[in-house]
């Protein structure tokens, strides 16, 4: 692998062909990389000194008769922030790996981004099947709304995650996290900590509180909501929602017969619904408990609670 060295100032460095390592030297460098001409992956490794910033331009030479040109980029030690800009609408950069970096904006292609031990700001860019690992620190992670089947995990720290395309997955990890899904049929899981989860405006979200005392609110359409463990506050916010009664202690603020809301319990469990003051309280044989606020048991239709 060839190596190109920059200076301590701002350099313009060009990796024209083959696999290249660029030692930027600091100063905030502009890096131009050519895509491969045979549809094989190229590999570019970028290091900076003194927490430098880099702006990488994908400028593949046009090759008649070939499809998308592809370049794999590994942003490594010493880079404080990086942004990848595609040279045209063909989105030639197909794969990026960022490692141990605080401030990232990804490419139009598929990115794999791992944050640093500190607080990171990570924006995956405008497309691609992106995967993000926040690592440590209180991270701000924006998963592209075009990243269908994308995945983001805040890991440790109190993280804020948002975005994602269709069938995307957002994990809070450890810490007290805030997760806002965007795409349809998204999955959000707070995991450990006291988390806040908000569903998308589309239908089909699955929202899991995980461990801890969580607050979960669905979107205006049909969602599946589970507080899991802990003392949780749940709301459907419109649509025919399913509230999963698990081993935690859950309070449902807006259970609506008119919207078609239902309660689901796991197969094999028994349950005991009772009217306690203005609320319906459901006790499960696994010691789980769910309260439906301001609901009359006598008004609930057949099928309002079911096993699956």
PDB file of N, CA and C in Angstrom, residues 214-286:
ATOM      1  N   UNK A 214     -38.912   3.694  31.715  1.00  0.00           N
ATOM      2  CA  UNK A 214     -38.916   4.311  30.390  1.00  0.00           C
ATOM      3  C   UNK A 214     -40.216   5.043  30.097  1.00  0.00           C
ATOM      4  N   UNK A 215     -40.113   5.992  29.170  1.00  0.00           N
ATOM      5  CA  UNK A 215     -41.278   6.693  28.634  1.00  0.00           C
ATOM      6  C   UNK A 215     -41.326   6.434  27.133  1.00  0.00           C
ATOM      7  N   UNK A 216     -42.438   5.867  26.670  1.00  0.00           N
ATOM      8  CA  UNK A 216     -42.554   5.483  25.266  1.00  0.00           C
ATOM      9  C   UNK A 216     -43.832   6.072  24.685  1.00  0.00           C
ATOM     10  N   UNK A 217     -43.677   6.726  23.534  1.00  0.00           N
ATOM     11  CA  UNK A 217     -44.840   7.275  22.831  1.00  0.00           C
ATOM     12  C   UNK A 217     -44.759   6.875  21.369  1.00  0.00           C
ATOM     13  N   UNK A 218     -45.821   6.246  20.879  1.00  0.00           N
ATOM     14  CA  UNK A 218     -45.871   5.851  19.484  1.00  0.00           C
ATOM     15  C   UNK A 218     -46.159   7.037  18.581  1.00  0.00           C
ATOM     16  N   UNK A 219     -46.298   6.744  17.301  1.00  0.00           N
ATOM     17  CA  UNK A 219     -46.678   7.759  16.336  1.00  0.00           C
ATOM     18  C   UNK A 219     -48.176   7.766  16.116  1.00  0.00           C
ATOM     19  N   UNK A 220     -48.645   8.510  15.129  1.00  0.00           N
ATOM     20  CA  UNK A 220     -50.092   8.648  14.913  1.00  0.00           C
ATOM     21  C   UNK A 220     -50.742   7.429  14.263  1.00  0.00           C
ATOM     22  N   UNK A 221     -49.932   6.421  13.904  1.00  0.00           N
ATOM     23  CA  UNK A 221     -50.498   5.233  13.265  1.00  0.00           C
ATOM     24  C   UNK A 221     -50.248   3.998  14.118  1.00  0.00           C
ATOM     25  N   UNK A 222     -50.437   2.840  13.546  1.00  0.00           N
ATOM     26  CA  UNK A 222     -50.395   1.578  14.275  1.00  0.00           C
ATOM     27  C   UNK A 222     -48.984   1.226  14.722  1.00  0.00           C
ATOM     28  N   UNK A 223     -48.780   1.046  16.049  1.00  0.00           N
ATOM     29  CA  UNK A 223     -47.487   0.703  16.618  1.00  0.00           C
ATOM     30  C   UNK A 223     -47.626  -0.461  17.591  1.00  0.00           C
ATOM     31  N   UNK A 224     -46.477  -1.104  17.850  1.00  0.00           N
ATOM     32  CA  UNK A 224     -46.384  -2.154  18.866  1.00  0.00           C
ATOM     33  C   UNK A 224     -45.457  -1.635  19.948  1.00  0.00           C
ATOM     34  N   UNK A 225     -45.944  -1.575  21.200  1.00  0.00           N
ATOM     35  CA  UNK A 225     -45.237  -0.889  22.278  1.00  0.00           C
ATOM     36  C   UNK A 225     -45.093  -1.819  23.476  1.00  0.00           C
ATOM     37  N   UNK A 226     -43.855  -1.959  23.972  1.00  0.00           N
ATOM     38  CA  UNK A 226     -43.582  -2.807  25.127  1.00  0.00           C
ATOM     39  C   UNK A 226     -42.681  -2.068  26.105  1.00  0.00           C
ATOM     40  N   UNK A 227     -43.150  -1.898  27.322  1.00  0.00           N
ATOM     41  CA  UNK A 227     -42.322  -1.251  28.328  1.00  0.00           C
ATOM     42  C   UNK A 227     -41.199  -2.138  28.824  1.00  0.00           C
ATOM     43  N   UNK A 228     -41.378  -3.457  28.712  1.00  0.00           N
ATOM     44  CA  UNK A 228     -40.411  -4.439  29.200  1.00  0.00           C
ATOM     45  C   UNK A 228     -40.264  -4.314  30.717  1.00  0.00           C
ATOM     46  N   UNK A 229     -39.047  -4.292  31.237  1.00  0.00           N
ATOM     47  CA  UNK A 229     -38.836  -4.225  32.684  1.00  0.00           C
ATOM     48  C   UNK A 229     -38.944  -2.789  33.187  1.00  0.00           C
ATOM     49  N   UNK A 230     -39.038  -2.652  34.508  1.00  0.00           N
ATOM     50  CA  UNK A 230     -39.063  -1.325  35.103  1.00  0.00           C
ATOM     51  C   UNK A 230     -40.462  -0.749  35.209  1.00  0.00           C
ATOM     52  N   UNK A 231     -40.511   0.502  35.646  1.00  0.00           N
ATOM     53  CA  UNK A 231     -41.774   1.240  35.770  1.00  0.00           C
ATOM     54  C   UNK A 231     -41.868   2.176  34.562  1.00  0.00           C
ATOM     55  N   UNK A 232     -42.818   1.913  33.692  1.00  0.00           N
ATOM     56  CA  UNK A 232     -42.837   2.571  32.382  1.00  0.00           C
ATOM     57  C   UNK A 232     -44.143   3.308  32.152  1.00  0.00           C
ATOM     58  N   UNK A 233     -44.033   4.417  31.408  1.00  0.00           N
ATOM     59  CA  UNK A 233     -45.205   5.179  30.983  1.00  0.00           C
ATOM     60  C   UNK A 233     -45.330   5.053  29.474  1.00  0.00           C
ATOM     61  N   UNK A 234     -46.500   4.583  29.004  1.00  0.00           N
ATOM     62  CA  UNK A 234     -46.706   4.290  27.590  1.00  0.00           C
ATOM     63  C   UNK A 234     -47.854   5.117  27.030  1.00  0.00           C
ATOM     64  N   UNK A 235     -47.725   5.479  25.756  1.00  0.00           N
ATOM     65  CA  UNK A 235     -48.803   6.172  25.051  1.00  0.00           C
ATOM     66  C   UNK A 235     -48.758   5.785  23.586  1.00  0.00           C
ATOM     67  N   UNK A 236     -49.918   5.558  23.006  1.00  0.00           N
ATOM     68  CA  UNK A 236     -49.974   5.198  21.592  1.00  0.00           C
ATOM     69  C   UNK A 236     -49.963   6.388  20.665  1.00  0.00           C
ATOM     70  N   UNK A 237     -50.562   7.504  21.100  1.00  0.00           N
ATOM     71  CA  UNK A 237     -50.609   8.751  20.325  1.00  0.00           C
ATOM     72  C   UNK A 237     -51.346   8.588  19.012  1.00  0.00           C
ATOM     73  N   UNK A 238     -52.380   7.771  19.001  1.00  0.00           N
ATOM     74  CA  UNK A 238     -53.198   7.596  17.803  1.00  0.00           C
ATOM     75  C   UNK A 238     -52.902   6.296  17.096  1.00  0.00           C
ATOM     76  N   UNK A 239     -53.886   5.832  16.317  1.00  0.00           N
ATOM     77  CA  UNK A 239     -53.717   4.585  15.594  1.00  0.00           C
ATOM     78  C   UNK A 239     -54.095   3.382  16.447  1.00  0.00           C
ATOM     79  N   UNK A 240     -54.267   2.245  15.797  1.00  0.00           N
ATOM     80  CA  UNK A 240     -54.639   1.004  16.488  1.00  0.00           C
ATOM     81  C   UNK A 240     -53.369   0.354  17.031  1.00  0.00           C
ATOM     82  N   UNK A 241     -53.013   0.695  18.256  1.00  0.00           N
ATOM     83  CA  UNK A 241     -51.757   0.259  18.846  1.00  0.00           C
ATOM     84  C   UNK A 241     -51.938  -1.007  19.672  1.00  0.00           C
ATOM     85  N   UNK A 242     -50.859  -1.779  19.770  1.00  0.00           N
ATOM     86  CA  UNK A 242     -50.821  -2.950  20.641  1.00  0.00           C
ATOM     87  C   UNK A 242     -49.842  -2.671  21.764  1.00  0.00           C
ATOM     88  N   UNK A 243     -50.331  -2.772  23.001  1.00  0.00           N
ATOM     89  CA  UNK A 243     -49.492  -2.574  24.179  1.00  0.00           C
ATOM     90  C   UNK A 243     -49.160  -3.938  24.759  1.00  0.00           C
ATOM     91  N   UNK A 244     -47.884  -4.263  24.757  1.00  0.00           N
ATOM     92  CA  UNK A 244     -47.427  -5.556  25.243  1.00  0.00           C
ATOM     93  C   UNK A 244     -47.215  -5.491  26.749  1.00  0.00           C
ATOM     94  N   UNK A 245     -47.985  -6.284  27.488  1.00  0.00           N
ATOM     95  CA  UNK A 245     -47.836  -6.350  28.938  1.00  0.00           C
ATOM     96  C   UNK A 245     -46.767  -7.381  29.269  1.00  0.00           C
ATOM     97  N   UNK A 246     -45.678  -6.938  29.889  1.00  0.00           N
ATOM     98  CA  UNK A 246     -44.551  -7.829  30.175  1.00  0.00           C
ATOM     99  C   UNK A 246     -44.342  -7.913  31.681  1.00  0.00           C
ATOM    100  N   UNK A 247     -43.100  -8.102  32.105  1.00  0.00           N
ATOM    101  CA  UNK A 247     -42.818  -8.304  33.524  1.00  0.00           C
ATOM    102  C   UNK A 247     -42.656  -6.994  34.290  1.00  0.00           C
ATOM    103  N   UNK A 248     -42.787  -5.869  33.622  1.00  0.00           N
ATOM    104  CA  UNK A 248     -42.636  -4.588  34.285  1.00  0.00           C
ATOM    105  C   UNK A 248     -43.942  -4.078  34.861  1.00  0.00           C
ATOM    106  N   UNK A 249     -43.907  -2.831  35.284  1.00  0.00           N
ATOM    107  CA  UNK A 249     -45.079  -2.151  35.825  1.00  0.00           C
ATOM    108  C   UNK A 249     -45.373  -0.978  34.886  1.00  0.00           C
ATOM    109  N   UNK A 250     -46.381  -1.145  34.040  1.00  0.00           N
ATOM    110  CA  UNK A 250     -46.650  -0.194  32.961  1.00  0.00           C
ATOM    111  C   UNK A 250     -47.933   0.590  33.216  1.00  0.00           C
ATOM    112  N   UNK A 251     -47.909   1.856  32.806  1.00  0.00           N
ATOM    113  CA  UNK A 251     -49.099   2.699  32.822  1.00  0.00           C
ATOM    114  C   UNK A 251     -49.337   3.188  31.400  1.00  0.00           C
ATOM    115  N   UNK A 252     -50.524   2.896  30.853  1.00  0.00           N
ATOM    116  CA  UNK A 252     -50.901   3.345  29.516  1.00  0.00           C
ATOM    117  C   UNK A 252     -51.787   4.576  29.663  1.00  0.00           C
ATOM    118  N   UNK A 253     -51.319   5.701  29.132  1.00  0.00           N
ATOM    119  CA  UNK A 253     -52.006   6.971  29.363  1.00  0.00           C
ATOM    120  C   UNK A 253     -53.198   7.192  28.451  1.00  0.00           C
ATOM    121  N   UNK A 254     -53.202   6.566  27.263  1.00  0.00           N
ATOM    122  CA  UNK A 254     -54.232   6.938  26.282  1.00  0.00           C
ATOM    123  C   UNK A 254     -54.846   5.722  25.583  1.00  0.00           C
ATOM    124  N   UNK A 255     -55.077   4.642  26.338  1.00  0.00           N
ATOM    125  CA  UNK A 255     -55.706   3.461  25.737  1.00  0.00           C
ATOM    126  C   UNK A 255     -57.069   3.849  25.175  1.00  0.00           C
ATOM    127  N   UNK A 256     -57.271   3.538  23.877  1.00  0.00           N
ATOM    128  CA  UNK A 256     -58.474   4.010  23.182  1.00  0.00           C
ATOM    129  C   UNK A 256     -59.189   2.868  22.476  1.00  0.00           C
ATOM    130  N   UNK A 257     -60.412   2.617  22.897  1.00  0.00           N
ATOM    131  CA  UNK A 257     -61.237   1.627  22.208  1.00  0.00           C
ATOM    132  C   UNK A 257     -61.566   2.116  20.802  1.00  0.00           C
ATOM    133  N   UNK A 258     -61.829   3.411  20.670  1.00  0.00           N
ATOM    134  CA  UNK A 258     -62.189   3.973  19.366  1.00  0.00           C
ATOM    135  C   UNK A 258     -61.070   3.809  18.351  1.00  0.00           C
ATOM    136  N   UNK A 259     -59.825   3.928  18.807  1.00  0.00           N
ATOM    137  CA  UNK A 259     -58.686   3.761  17.899  1.00  0.00           C
ATOM    138  C   UNK A 259     -58.389   2.303  17.577  1.00  0.00           C
ATOM    139  N   UNK A 260     -58.947   1.386  18.361  1.00  0.00           N
ATOM    140  CA  UNK A 260     -58.675  -0.026  18.136  1.00  0.00           C
ATOM    141  C   UNK A 260     -57.487  -0.563  18.916  1.00  0.00           C
ATOM    142  N   UNK A 261     -57.128   0.097  20.029  1.00  0.00           N
ATOM    143  CA  UNK A 261     -55.996  -0.368  20.841  1.00  0.00           C
ATOM    144  C   UNK A 261     -56.311  -1.709  21.483  1.00  0.00           C
ATOM    145  N   UNK A 262     -55.234  -2.506  21.697  1.00  0.00           N
ATOM    146  CA  UNK A 262     -55.372  -3.815  22.338  1.00  0.00           C
ATOM    147  C   UNK A 262     -54.195  -4.044  23.279  1.00  0.00           C
ATOM    148  N   UNK A 263     -54.362  -5.013  24.170  1.00  0.00           N
ATOM    149  CA  UNK A 263     -53.306  -5.435  25.083  1.00  0.00           C
ATOM    150  C   UNK A 263     -52.894  -6.853  24.719  1.00  0.00           C
ATOM    151  N   UNK A 264     -51.590  -7.079  24.600  1.00  0.00           N
ATOM    152  CA  UNK A 264     -51.061  -8.409  24.291  1.00  0.00           C
ATOM    153  C   UNK A 264     -50.283  -8.938  25.483  1.00  0.00           C
ATOM    154  N   UNK A 265     -50.531 -10.218  25.821  1.00  0.00           N
ATOM    155  CA  UNK A 265     -49.722 -10.887  26.833  1.00  0.00           C
ATOM    156  C   UNK A 265     -49.061 -12.093  26.183  1.00  0.00           C
ATOM    157  N   UNK A 266     -47.954 -12.528  26.793  1.00  0.00           N
ATOM    158  CA  UNK A 266     -47.232 -13.669  26.238  1.00  0.00           C
ATOM    159  C   UNK A 266     -48.013 -14.959  26.444  1.00  0.00           C
ATOM    160  N   UNK A 267     -47.909 -15.843  25.466  1.00  0.00           N
ATOM    161  CA  UNK A 267     -48.582 -17.137  25.547  1.00  0.00           C
ATOM    162  C   UNK A 267     -48.127 -17.885  26.793  1.00  0.00           C
ATOM    163  N   UNK A 268     -49.070 -18.501  27.468  1.00  0.00           N
ATOM    164  CA  UNK A 268     -48.765 -19.270  28.672  1.00  0.00           C
ATOM    165  C   UNK A 268     -49.004 -18.514  29.956  1.00  0.00           C
ATOM    166  N   UNK A 269     -49.128 -17.196  29.883  1.00  0.00           N
ATOM    167  CA  UNK A 269     -49.405 -16.406  31.077  1.00  0.00           C
ATOM    168  C   UNK A 269     -50.903 -16.294  31.299  1.00  0.00           C
ATOM    169  N   UNK A 270     -51.284 -16.149  32.553  1.00  0.00           N
ATOM    170  CA  UNK A 270     -52.668 -15.844  32.888  1.00  0.00           C
ATOM    171  C   UNK A 270     -52.741 -14.388  33.333  1.00  0.00           C
ATOM    172  N   UNK A 271     -53.961 -13.841  33.319  1.00  0.00           N
ATOM    173  CA  UNK A 271     -54.113 -12.434  33.672  1.00  0.00           C
ATOM    174  C   UNK A 271     -55.415 -12.218  34.421  1.00  0.00           C
ATOM    175  N   UNK A 272     -55.444 -11.137  35.189  1.00  0.00           N
ATOM    176  CA  UNK A 272     -56.604 -10.811  36.014  1.00  0.00           C
ATOM    177  C   UNK A 272     -56.887  -9.320  35.868  1.00  0.00           C
ATOM    178  N   UNK A 273     -57.861  -8.930  35.026  1.00  0.00           N
ATOM    179  CA  UNK A 273     -58.209  -7.508  34.879  1.00  0.00           C
ATOM    180  C   UNK A 273     -59.268  -7.088  35.908  1.00  0.00           C
ATOM    181  N   UNK A 274     -59.058  -5.945  36.515  1.00  0.00           N
ATOM    182  CA  UNK A 274     -60.013  -5.454  37.508  1.00  0.00           C
ATOM    183  C   UNK A 274     -60.191  -3.943  37.347  1.00  0.00           C
ATOM    184  N   UNK A 275     -61.372  -3.472  37.747  1.00  0.00           N
ATOM    185  CA  UNK A 275     -61.639  -2.038  37.777  1.00  0.00           C
ATOM    186  C   UNK A 275     -61.195  -1.498  39.136  1.00  0.00           C
ATOM    187  N   UNK A 276     -60.214  -0.641  39.138  1.00  0.00           N
ATOM    188  CA  UNK A 276     -59.729  -0.007  40.366  1.00  0.00           C
ATOM    189  C   UNK A 276     -59.898   1.498  40.204  1.00  0.00           C
ATOM    190  N   UNK A 277     -60.943   2.039  40.807  1.00  0.00           N
ATOM    191  CA  UNK A 277     -61.241   3.455  40.625  1.00  0.00           C
ATOM    192  C   UNK A 277     -61.530   3.744  39.159  1.00  0.00           C
ATOM    193  N   UNK A 278     -60.901   4.779  38.564  1.00  0.00           N
ATOM    194  CA  UNK A 278     -61.189   5.122  37.165  1.00  0.00           C
ATOM    195  C   UNK A 278     -60.412   4.272  36.154  1.00  0.00           C
ATOM    196  N   UNK A 279     -59.563   3.369  36.634  1.00  0.00           N
ATOM    197  CA  UNK A 279     -58.640   2.659  35.744  1.00  0.00           C
ATOM    198  C   UNK A 279     -58.908   1.160  35.719  1.00  0.00           C
ATOM    199  N   UNK A 280     -58.458   0.539  34.645  1.00  0.00           N
ATOM    200  CA  UNK A 280     -58.418  -0.919  34.561  1.00  0.00           C
ATOM    201  C   UNK A 280     -56.996  -1.357  34.875  1.00  0.00           C
ATOM    202  N   UNK A 281     -56.847  -2.273  35.810  1.00  0.00           N
ATOM    203  CA  UNK A 281     -55.544  -2.792  36.184  1.00  0.00           C
ATOM    204  C   UNK A 281     -55.489  -4.281  35.857  1.00  0.00           C
ATOM    205  N   UNK A 282     -54.443  -4.652  35.112  1.00  0.00           N
ATOM    206  CA  UNK A 282     -54.260  -6.030  34.681  1.00  0.00           C
ATOM    207  C   UNK A 282     -53.034  -6.592  35.378  1.00  0.00           C
ATOM    208  N   UNK A 283     -53.229  -7.663  36.144  1.00  0.00           N
ATOM    209  CA  UNK A 283     -52.129  -8.326  36.836  1.00  0.00           C
ATOM    210  C   UNK A 283     -51.828  -9.646  36.133  1.00  0.00           C
ATOM    211  N   UNK A 284     -50.552  -9.898  35.858  1.00  0.00           N
ATOM    212  CA  UNK A 284     -50.132 -11.091  35.144  1.00  0.00           C
ATOM    213  C   UNK A 284     -49.546 -12.126  36.110  1.00  0.00           C
ATOM    214  N   UNK A 285     -49.546 -13.376  35.678  1.00  0.00           N
ATOM    215  CA  UNK A 285     -49.012 -14.445  36.514  1.00  0.00           C
ATOM    216  C   UNK A 285     -47.497 -14.390  36.653  1.00  0.00           C
ATOM    217  N   UNK A 286     -46.799 -13.565  35.863  1.00  0.00           N
ATOM    218  CA  UNK A 286     -45.351 -13.384  36.018  1.00  0.00           C
ATOM    219  C   UNK A 286     -45.026 -12.160  36.861  1.00  0.00           C
TER     220      UNK A 286
END
